[in-house]
Tab-separated table of C-alpha atoms in Angstrom:
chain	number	residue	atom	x	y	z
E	62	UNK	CA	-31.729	-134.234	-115.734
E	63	UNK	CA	-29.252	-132.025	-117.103
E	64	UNK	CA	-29.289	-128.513	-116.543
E	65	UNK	CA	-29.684	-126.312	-119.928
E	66	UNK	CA	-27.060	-124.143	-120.828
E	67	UNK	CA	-27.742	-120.440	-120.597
E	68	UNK	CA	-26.222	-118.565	-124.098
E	69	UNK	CA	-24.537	-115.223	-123.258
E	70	UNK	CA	-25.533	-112.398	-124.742
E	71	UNK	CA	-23.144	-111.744	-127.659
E	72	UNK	CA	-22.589	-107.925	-128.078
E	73	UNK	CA	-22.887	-106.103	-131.223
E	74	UNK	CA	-20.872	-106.884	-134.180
E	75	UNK	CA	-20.960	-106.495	-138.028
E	76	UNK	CA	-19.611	-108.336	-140.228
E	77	UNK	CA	-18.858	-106.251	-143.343
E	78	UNK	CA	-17.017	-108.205	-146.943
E	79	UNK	CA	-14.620	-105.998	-148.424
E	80	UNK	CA	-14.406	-107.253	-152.492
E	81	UNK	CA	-10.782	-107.343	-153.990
E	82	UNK	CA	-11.633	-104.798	-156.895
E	83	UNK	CA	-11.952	-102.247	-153.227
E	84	UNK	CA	-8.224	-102.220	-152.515
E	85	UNK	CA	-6.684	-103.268	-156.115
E	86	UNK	CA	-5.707	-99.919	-157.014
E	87	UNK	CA	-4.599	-98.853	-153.338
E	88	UNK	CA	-0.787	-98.810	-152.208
E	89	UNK	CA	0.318	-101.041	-149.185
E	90	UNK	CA	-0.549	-98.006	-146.842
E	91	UNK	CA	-3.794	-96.949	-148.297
E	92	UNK	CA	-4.942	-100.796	-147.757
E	93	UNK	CA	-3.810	-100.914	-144.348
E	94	UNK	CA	-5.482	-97.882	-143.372
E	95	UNK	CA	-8.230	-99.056	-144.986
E	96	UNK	CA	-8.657	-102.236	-143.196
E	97	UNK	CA	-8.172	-100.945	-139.928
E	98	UNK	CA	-10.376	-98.277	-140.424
E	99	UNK	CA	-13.026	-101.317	-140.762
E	100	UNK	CA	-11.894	-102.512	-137.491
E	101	UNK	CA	-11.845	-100.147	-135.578
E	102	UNK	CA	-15.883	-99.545	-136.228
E	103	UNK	CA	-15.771	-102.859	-134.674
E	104	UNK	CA	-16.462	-104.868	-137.909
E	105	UNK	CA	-15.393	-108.167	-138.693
E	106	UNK	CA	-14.059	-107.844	-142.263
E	107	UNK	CA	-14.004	-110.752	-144.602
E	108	UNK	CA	-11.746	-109.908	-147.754
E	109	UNK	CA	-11.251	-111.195	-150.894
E	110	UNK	CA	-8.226	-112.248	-151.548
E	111	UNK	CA	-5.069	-111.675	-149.255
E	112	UNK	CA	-2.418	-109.611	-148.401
E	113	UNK	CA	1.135	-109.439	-149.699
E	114	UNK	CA	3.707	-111.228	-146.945
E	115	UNK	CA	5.086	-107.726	-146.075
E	116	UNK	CA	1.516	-106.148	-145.957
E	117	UNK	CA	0.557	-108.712	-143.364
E	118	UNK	CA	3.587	-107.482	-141.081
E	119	UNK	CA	2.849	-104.387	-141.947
E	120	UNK	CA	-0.524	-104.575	-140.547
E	121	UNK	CA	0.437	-106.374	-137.507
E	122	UNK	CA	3.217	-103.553	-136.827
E	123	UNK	CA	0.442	-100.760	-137.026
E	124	UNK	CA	-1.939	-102.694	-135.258
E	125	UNK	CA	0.781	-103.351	-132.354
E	126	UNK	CA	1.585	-99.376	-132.430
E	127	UNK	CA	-2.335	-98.771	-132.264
E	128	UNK	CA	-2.678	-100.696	-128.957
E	129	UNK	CA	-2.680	-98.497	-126.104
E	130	UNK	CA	-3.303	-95.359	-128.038
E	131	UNK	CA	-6.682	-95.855	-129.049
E	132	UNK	CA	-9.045	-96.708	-126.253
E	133	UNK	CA	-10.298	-100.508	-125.918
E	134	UNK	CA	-8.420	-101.480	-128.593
E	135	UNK	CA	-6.618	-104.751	-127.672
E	136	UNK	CA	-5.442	-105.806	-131.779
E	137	UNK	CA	-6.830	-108.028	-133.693
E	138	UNK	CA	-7.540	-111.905	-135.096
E	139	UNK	CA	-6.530	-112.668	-138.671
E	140	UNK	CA	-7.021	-115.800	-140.769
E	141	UNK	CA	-6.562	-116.161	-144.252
E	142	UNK	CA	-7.817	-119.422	-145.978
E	143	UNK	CA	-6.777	-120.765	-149.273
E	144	UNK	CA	-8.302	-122.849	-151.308
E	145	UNK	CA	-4.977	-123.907	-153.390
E	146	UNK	CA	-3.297	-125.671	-150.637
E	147	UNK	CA	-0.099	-127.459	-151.894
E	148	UNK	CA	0.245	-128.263	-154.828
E	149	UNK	CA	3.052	-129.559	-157.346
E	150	UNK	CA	5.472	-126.841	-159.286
E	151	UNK	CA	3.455	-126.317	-162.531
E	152	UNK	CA	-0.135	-126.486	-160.343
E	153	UNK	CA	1.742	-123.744	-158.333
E	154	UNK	CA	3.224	-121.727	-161.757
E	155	UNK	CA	-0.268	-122.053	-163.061
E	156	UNK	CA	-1.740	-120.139	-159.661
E	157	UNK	CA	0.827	-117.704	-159.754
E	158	UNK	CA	0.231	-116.646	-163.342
E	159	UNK	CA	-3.054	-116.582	-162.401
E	160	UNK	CA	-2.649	-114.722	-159.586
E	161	UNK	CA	-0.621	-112.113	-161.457
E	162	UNK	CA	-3.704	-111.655	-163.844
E	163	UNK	CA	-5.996	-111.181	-161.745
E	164	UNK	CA	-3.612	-108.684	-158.618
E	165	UNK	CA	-3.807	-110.943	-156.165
E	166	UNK	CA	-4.897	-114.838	-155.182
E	167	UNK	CA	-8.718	-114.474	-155.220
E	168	UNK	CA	-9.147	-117.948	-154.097
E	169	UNK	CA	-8.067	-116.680	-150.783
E	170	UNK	CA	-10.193	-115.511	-148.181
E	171	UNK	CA	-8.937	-113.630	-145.399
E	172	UNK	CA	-10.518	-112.978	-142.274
E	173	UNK	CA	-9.271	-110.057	-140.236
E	174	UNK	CA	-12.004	-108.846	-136.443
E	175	UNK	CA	-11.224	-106.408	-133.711
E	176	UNK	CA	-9.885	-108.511	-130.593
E	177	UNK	CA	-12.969	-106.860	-128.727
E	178	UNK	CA	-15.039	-108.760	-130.635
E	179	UNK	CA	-13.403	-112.134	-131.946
E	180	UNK	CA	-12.102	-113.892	-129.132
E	181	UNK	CA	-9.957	-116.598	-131.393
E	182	UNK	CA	-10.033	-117.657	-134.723
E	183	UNK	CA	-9.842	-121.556	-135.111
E	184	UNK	CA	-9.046	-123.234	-138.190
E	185	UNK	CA	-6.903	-126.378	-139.601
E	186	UNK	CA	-7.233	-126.881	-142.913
E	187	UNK	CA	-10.862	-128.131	-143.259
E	188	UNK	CA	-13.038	-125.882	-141.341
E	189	UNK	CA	-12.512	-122.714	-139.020
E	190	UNK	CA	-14.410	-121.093	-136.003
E	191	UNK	CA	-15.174	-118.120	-135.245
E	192	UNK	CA	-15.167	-118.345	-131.068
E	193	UNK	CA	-16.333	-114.252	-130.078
E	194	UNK	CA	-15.912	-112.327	-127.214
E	195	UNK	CA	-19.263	-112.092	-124.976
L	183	UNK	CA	8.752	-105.543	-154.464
L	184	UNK	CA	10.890	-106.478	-157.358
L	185	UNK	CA	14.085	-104.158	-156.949
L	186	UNK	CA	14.330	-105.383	-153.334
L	187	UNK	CA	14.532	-109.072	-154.800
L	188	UNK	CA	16.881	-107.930	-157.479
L	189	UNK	CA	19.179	-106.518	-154.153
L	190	UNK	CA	18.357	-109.045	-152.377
L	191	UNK	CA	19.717	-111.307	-154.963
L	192	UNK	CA	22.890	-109.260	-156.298
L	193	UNK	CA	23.866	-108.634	-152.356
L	194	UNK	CA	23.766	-112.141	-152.035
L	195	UNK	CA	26.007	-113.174	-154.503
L	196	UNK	CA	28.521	-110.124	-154.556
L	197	UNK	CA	28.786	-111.202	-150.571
L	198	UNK	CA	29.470	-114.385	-151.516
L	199	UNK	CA	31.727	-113.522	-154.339
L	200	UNK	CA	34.078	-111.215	-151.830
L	201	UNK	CA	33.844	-111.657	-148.837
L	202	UNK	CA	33.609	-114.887	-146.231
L	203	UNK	CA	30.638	-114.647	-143.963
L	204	UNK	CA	32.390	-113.646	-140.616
L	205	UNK	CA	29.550	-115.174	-138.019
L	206	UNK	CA	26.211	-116.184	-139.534
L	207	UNK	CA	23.280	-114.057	-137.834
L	208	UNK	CA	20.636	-116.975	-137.081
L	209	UNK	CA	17.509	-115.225	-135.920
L	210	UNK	CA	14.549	-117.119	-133.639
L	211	UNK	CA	11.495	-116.178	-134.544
L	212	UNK	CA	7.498	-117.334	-133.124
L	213	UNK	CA	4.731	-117.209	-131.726
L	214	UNK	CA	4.989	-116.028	-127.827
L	215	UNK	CA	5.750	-118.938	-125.345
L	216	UNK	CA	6.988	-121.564	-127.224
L	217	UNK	CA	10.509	-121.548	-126.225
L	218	UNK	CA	12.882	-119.385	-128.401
L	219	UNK	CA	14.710	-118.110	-125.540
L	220	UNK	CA	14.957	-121.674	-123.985
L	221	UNK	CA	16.455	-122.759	-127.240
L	222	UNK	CA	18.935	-120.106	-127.373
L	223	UNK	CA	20.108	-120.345	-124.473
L	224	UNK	CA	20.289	-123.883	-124.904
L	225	UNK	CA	22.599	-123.493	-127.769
L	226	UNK	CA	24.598	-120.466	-126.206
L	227	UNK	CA	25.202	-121.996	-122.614
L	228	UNK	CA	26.884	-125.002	-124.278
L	229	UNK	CA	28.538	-123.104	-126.853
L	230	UNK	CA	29.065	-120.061	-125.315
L	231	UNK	CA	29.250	-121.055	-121.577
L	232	UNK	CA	26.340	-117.841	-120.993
L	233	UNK	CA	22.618	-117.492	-121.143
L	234	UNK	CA	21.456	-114.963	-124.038
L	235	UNK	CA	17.725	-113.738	-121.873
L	236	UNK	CA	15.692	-114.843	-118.857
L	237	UNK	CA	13.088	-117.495	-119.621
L	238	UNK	CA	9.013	-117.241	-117.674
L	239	UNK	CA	5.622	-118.407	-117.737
L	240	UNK	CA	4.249	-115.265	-118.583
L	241	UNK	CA	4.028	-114.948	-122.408
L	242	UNK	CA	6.290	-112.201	-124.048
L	243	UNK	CA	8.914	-112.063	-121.040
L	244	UNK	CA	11.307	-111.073	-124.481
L	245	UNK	CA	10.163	-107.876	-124.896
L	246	UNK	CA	13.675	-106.530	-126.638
L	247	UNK	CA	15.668	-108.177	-129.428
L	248	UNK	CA	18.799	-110.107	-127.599
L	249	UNK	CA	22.046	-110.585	-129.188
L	250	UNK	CA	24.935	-113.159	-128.184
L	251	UNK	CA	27.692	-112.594	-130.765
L	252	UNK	CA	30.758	-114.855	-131.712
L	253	UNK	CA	28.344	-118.148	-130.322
L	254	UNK	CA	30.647	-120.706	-132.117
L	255	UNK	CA	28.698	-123.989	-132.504
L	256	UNK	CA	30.948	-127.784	-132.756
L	257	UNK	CA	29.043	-130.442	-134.529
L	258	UNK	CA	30.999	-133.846	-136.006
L	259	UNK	CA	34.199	-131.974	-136.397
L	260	UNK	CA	32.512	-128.745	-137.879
L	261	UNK	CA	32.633	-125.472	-136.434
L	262	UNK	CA	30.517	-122.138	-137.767
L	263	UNK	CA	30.562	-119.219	-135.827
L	264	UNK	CA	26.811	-117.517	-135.799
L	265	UNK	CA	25.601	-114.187	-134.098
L	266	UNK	CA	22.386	-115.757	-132.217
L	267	UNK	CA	19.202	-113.077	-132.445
L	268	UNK	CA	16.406	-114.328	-129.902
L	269	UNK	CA	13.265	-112.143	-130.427
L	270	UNK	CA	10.048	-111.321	-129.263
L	271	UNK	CA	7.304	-113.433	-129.830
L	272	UNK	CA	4.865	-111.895	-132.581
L	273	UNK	CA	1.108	-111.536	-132.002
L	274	UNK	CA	-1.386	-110.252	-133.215
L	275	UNK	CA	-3.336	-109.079	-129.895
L	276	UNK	CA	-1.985	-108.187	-126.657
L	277	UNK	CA	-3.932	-107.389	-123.930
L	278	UNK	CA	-2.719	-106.384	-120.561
L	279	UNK	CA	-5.682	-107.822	-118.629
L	280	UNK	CA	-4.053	-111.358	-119.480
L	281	UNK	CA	-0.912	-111.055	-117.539
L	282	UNK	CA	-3.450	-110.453	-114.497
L	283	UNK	CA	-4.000	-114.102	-114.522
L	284	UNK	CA	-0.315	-114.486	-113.685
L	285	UNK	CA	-0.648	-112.535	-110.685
L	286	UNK	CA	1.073	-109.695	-112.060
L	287	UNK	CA	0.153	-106.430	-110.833
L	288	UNK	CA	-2.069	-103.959	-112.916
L	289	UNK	CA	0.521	-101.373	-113.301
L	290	UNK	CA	2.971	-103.800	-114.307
L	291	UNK	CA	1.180	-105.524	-116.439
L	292	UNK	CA	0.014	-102.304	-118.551
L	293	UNK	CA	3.700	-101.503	-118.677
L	294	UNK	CA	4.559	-105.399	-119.768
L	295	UNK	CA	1.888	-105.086	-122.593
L	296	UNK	CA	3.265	-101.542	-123.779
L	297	UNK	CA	6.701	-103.289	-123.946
L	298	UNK	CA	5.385	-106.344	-125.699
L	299	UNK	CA	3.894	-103.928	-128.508
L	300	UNK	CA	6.855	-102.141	-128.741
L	301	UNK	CA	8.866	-105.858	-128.892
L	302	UNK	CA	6.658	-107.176	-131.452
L	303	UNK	CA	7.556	-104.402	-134.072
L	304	UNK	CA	11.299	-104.799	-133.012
L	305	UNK	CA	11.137	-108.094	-134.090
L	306	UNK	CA	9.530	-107.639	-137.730
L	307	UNK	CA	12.169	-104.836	-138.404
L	308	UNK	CA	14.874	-107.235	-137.641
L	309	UNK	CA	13.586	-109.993	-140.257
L	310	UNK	CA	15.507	-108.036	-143.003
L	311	UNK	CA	18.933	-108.380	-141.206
L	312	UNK	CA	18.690	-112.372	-141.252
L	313	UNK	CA	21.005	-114.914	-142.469
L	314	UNK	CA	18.840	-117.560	-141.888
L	315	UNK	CA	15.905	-118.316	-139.376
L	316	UNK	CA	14.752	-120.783	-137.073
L	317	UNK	CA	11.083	-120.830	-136.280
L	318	UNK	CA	10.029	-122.134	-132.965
L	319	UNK	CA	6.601	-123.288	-132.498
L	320	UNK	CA	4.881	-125.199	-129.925
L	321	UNK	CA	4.106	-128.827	-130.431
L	322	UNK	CA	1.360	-128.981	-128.112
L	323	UNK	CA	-0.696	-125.636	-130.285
L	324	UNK	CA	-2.261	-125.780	-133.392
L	325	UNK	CA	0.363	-124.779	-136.196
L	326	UNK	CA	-2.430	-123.296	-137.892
L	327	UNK	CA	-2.000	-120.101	-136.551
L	328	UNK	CA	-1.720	-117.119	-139.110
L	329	UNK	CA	1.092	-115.539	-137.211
L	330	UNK	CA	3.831	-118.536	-138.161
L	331	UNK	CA	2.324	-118.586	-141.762
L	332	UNK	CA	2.657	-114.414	-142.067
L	333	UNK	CA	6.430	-115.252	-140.361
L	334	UNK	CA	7.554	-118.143	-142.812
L	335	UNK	CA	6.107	-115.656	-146.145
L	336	UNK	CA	7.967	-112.735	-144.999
L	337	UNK	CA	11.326	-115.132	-144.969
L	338	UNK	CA	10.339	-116.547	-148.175
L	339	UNK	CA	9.598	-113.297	-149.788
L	340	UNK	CA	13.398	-112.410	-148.627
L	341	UNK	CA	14.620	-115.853	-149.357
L	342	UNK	CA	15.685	-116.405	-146.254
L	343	UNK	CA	16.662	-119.700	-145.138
L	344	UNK	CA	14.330	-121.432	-143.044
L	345	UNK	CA	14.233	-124.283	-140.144
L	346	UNK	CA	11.291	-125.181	-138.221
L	347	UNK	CA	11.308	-126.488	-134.604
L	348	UNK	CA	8.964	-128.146	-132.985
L	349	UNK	CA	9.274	-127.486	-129.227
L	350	UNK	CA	8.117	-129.449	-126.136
L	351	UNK	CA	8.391	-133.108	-127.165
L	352	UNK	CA	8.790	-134.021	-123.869
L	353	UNK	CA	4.922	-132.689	-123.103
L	354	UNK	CA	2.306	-135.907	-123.713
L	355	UNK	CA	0.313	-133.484	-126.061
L	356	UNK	CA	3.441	-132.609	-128.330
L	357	UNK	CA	2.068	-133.539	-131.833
L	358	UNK	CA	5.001	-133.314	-134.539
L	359	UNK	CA	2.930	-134.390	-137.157
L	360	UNK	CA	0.607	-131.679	-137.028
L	361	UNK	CA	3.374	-129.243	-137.930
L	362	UNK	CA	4.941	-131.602	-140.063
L	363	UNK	CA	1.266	-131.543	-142.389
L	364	UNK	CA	0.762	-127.898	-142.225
L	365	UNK	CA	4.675	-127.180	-143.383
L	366	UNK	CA	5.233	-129.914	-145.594
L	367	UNK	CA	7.883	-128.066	-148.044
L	368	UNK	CA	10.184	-127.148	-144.749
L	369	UNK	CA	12.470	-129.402	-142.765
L	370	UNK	CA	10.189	-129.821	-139.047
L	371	UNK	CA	12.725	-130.722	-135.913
L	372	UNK	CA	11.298	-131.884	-132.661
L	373	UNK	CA	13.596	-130.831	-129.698
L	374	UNK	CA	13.000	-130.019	-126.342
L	375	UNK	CA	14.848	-127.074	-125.425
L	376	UNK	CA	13.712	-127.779	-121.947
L	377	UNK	CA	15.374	-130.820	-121.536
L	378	UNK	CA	17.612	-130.682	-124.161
L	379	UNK	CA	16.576	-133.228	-126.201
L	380	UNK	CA	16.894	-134.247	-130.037
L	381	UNK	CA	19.630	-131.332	-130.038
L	382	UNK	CA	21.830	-133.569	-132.501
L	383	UNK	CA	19.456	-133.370	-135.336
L	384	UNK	CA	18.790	-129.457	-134.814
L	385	UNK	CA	22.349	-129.121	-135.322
L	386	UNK	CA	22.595	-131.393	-138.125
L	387	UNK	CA	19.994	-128.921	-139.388
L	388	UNK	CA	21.229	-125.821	-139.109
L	389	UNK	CA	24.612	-126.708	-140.836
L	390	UNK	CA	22.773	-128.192	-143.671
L	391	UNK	CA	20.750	-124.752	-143.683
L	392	UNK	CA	23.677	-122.720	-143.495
L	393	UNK	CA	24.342	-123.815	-147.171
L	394	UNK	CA	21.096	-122.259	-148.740
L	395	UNK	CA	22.437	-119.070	-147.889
């Protein structure tokens, strides 16, 4: 007879969803700040939407130049899915105008947790997993 | 966002207009451990007849941005002379406690991660001074990793050329395909810097690259 498996106590966590319309009017910095804010009260934040390329960076350069100087802090584990995928030129014109209406690809989701808490974020382009830190 | 393309784009073609690109400055950029320092110094021991960094086990053993200038590469009869940038590998977490499992000491280690922070931002400063970029993943990891897709927009966003290699064909769990599905719009190599295999067709790459700058 097998022997059941014991589940580890998984330590606190929130997971808090951060709507697009929260950081449309706020410059690259003011976004940043705001996100990692979020993380560091050891939420898992799911946003709307994504970042711009250079925000992304951005965020990984603060977060990088955050480790070490704030205590436990280890970075973090980002994933943003998007529900357009590849498509052809005009499917992609079509998304961008789109996109331009609306400030920012809201068929995105991005997912952005303290290392502390989210041990790895697994995805391919069908499903992702959250694995988290016990 | 826009005035930076618009310099982008006038810098571009009053360079091209005036002046002949002296050496091309080909930057390696990915994900810790998969290889960008192998594949430099790959290219720069047979080109260059030196090694551009030291290459380890331990993830981000390239904690600095390395430069090997003048590195003038021979392929069919055609020579370009590039400036080769090797870089740290980007992540998005780094956690001393993790170079403990390569028996590295504690002190060491905190000082390896500090460095590794302080490499990581090094290397997304240097994505502006690119000519064009070779990514170097993994074959054996998922390409699905938000890191290379943050890396590839950044270069797209400053329409910078693009090449992506797929490293460690030689390992039985190398899957070229994977990275071939997840990046279908950019040209995938599989090499093994290791072993120095499928070099031809990275070079064949690179020269065609060199002419979307």
């Amino acid at each position: 007879m097998s022997k059941k498996k014991k589940l580890g106590k998984i330590k606190g966590f929130s997971i808090q969803f951060l709507p697009y319309s929260e950081i449309k009017d706020l410059d690259s910095n003011e976004r940043i700040k705001k996100i990692l804010g979020l993380i560091l009260g050891q939420n898992i934040l799911i946003l709307q939407g994504k970042l711009r390329a250079e925000e992304e960076t951005r965020l990984i350069g603060d977060t990088m130049a955050m480790i070490g100087h704030i205590n436990n802090f280890k970075g973090i584990e980002l994933a943003v899915i998007s529900g357009n995928g590849y498509g052809g030129f005009f499917s992609k014109m079509k998304q961008g105008l789109a996109n331009a209406l609306s400030g920012g690809d809201l068929g995105a989701i991005t997912i952005i947790g303290p290392a502390t808490v989210v041990k790895e974020i697994k995805r391919n382009p069908k499903k992702i997993e959250l694995m988290l830190n016990r | 966002m826009v005035i930076k393309v618009f310099k982008n784009f006038f810098k571009k073609v009053f360079s091209n207009m005036f002046q002949k690109k002296e050496h091309i400055k080909l930057g390696f950029y990915g994900p810790p451990n998969a290889g960008k320092t192998s594949l430099a110094n790959r290219i720069c021991k047979d080109f260059a007849g030196e090694e551009i960094g030291t290459v380890s086990k331990i993830p981000h053993e390239t904690r600095n941005v390395q430069f090997k200038e003048k590195v003038e590469i021979s392929y069919k009869g055609k020579q370009m002379t590039f400036k080769m940038i090797d870089t740290p590998g980007i992540a998005t977490k780094i956690d001393y406690e993790d170079f403990l499992k390569f028996k590295v000491k504690k002190k060491e280690a905190k000082t390896r991660a500090k460095e590794a922070t302080q490499g990581v931002v090094e290397s997304i400063k240097w994505l502006d001074d690119m000519d064009m970029v070779v990514i170097v993943l993994d074959a054996t990891e998922n390409p699905y990793n938000q890191v290379n897709i943050t890396i590839i927009g950044n270069l797209v966003a400053r329409n910078i050329p693009v090449l992506i290699v797929a490293n460690k064909i030689d390992l039985r769990k190398a899957d070229i395909k994977k990275i071939e599905a997840a990046f279908p719009e950019y040209d995938v190599v599989g090499i093994s810097a290791k072993y120095g295999k499928n070099l031809e067709e990275f070079y064949e790459s690179i020269f065609k690259l060199t002419k979307k700058i």
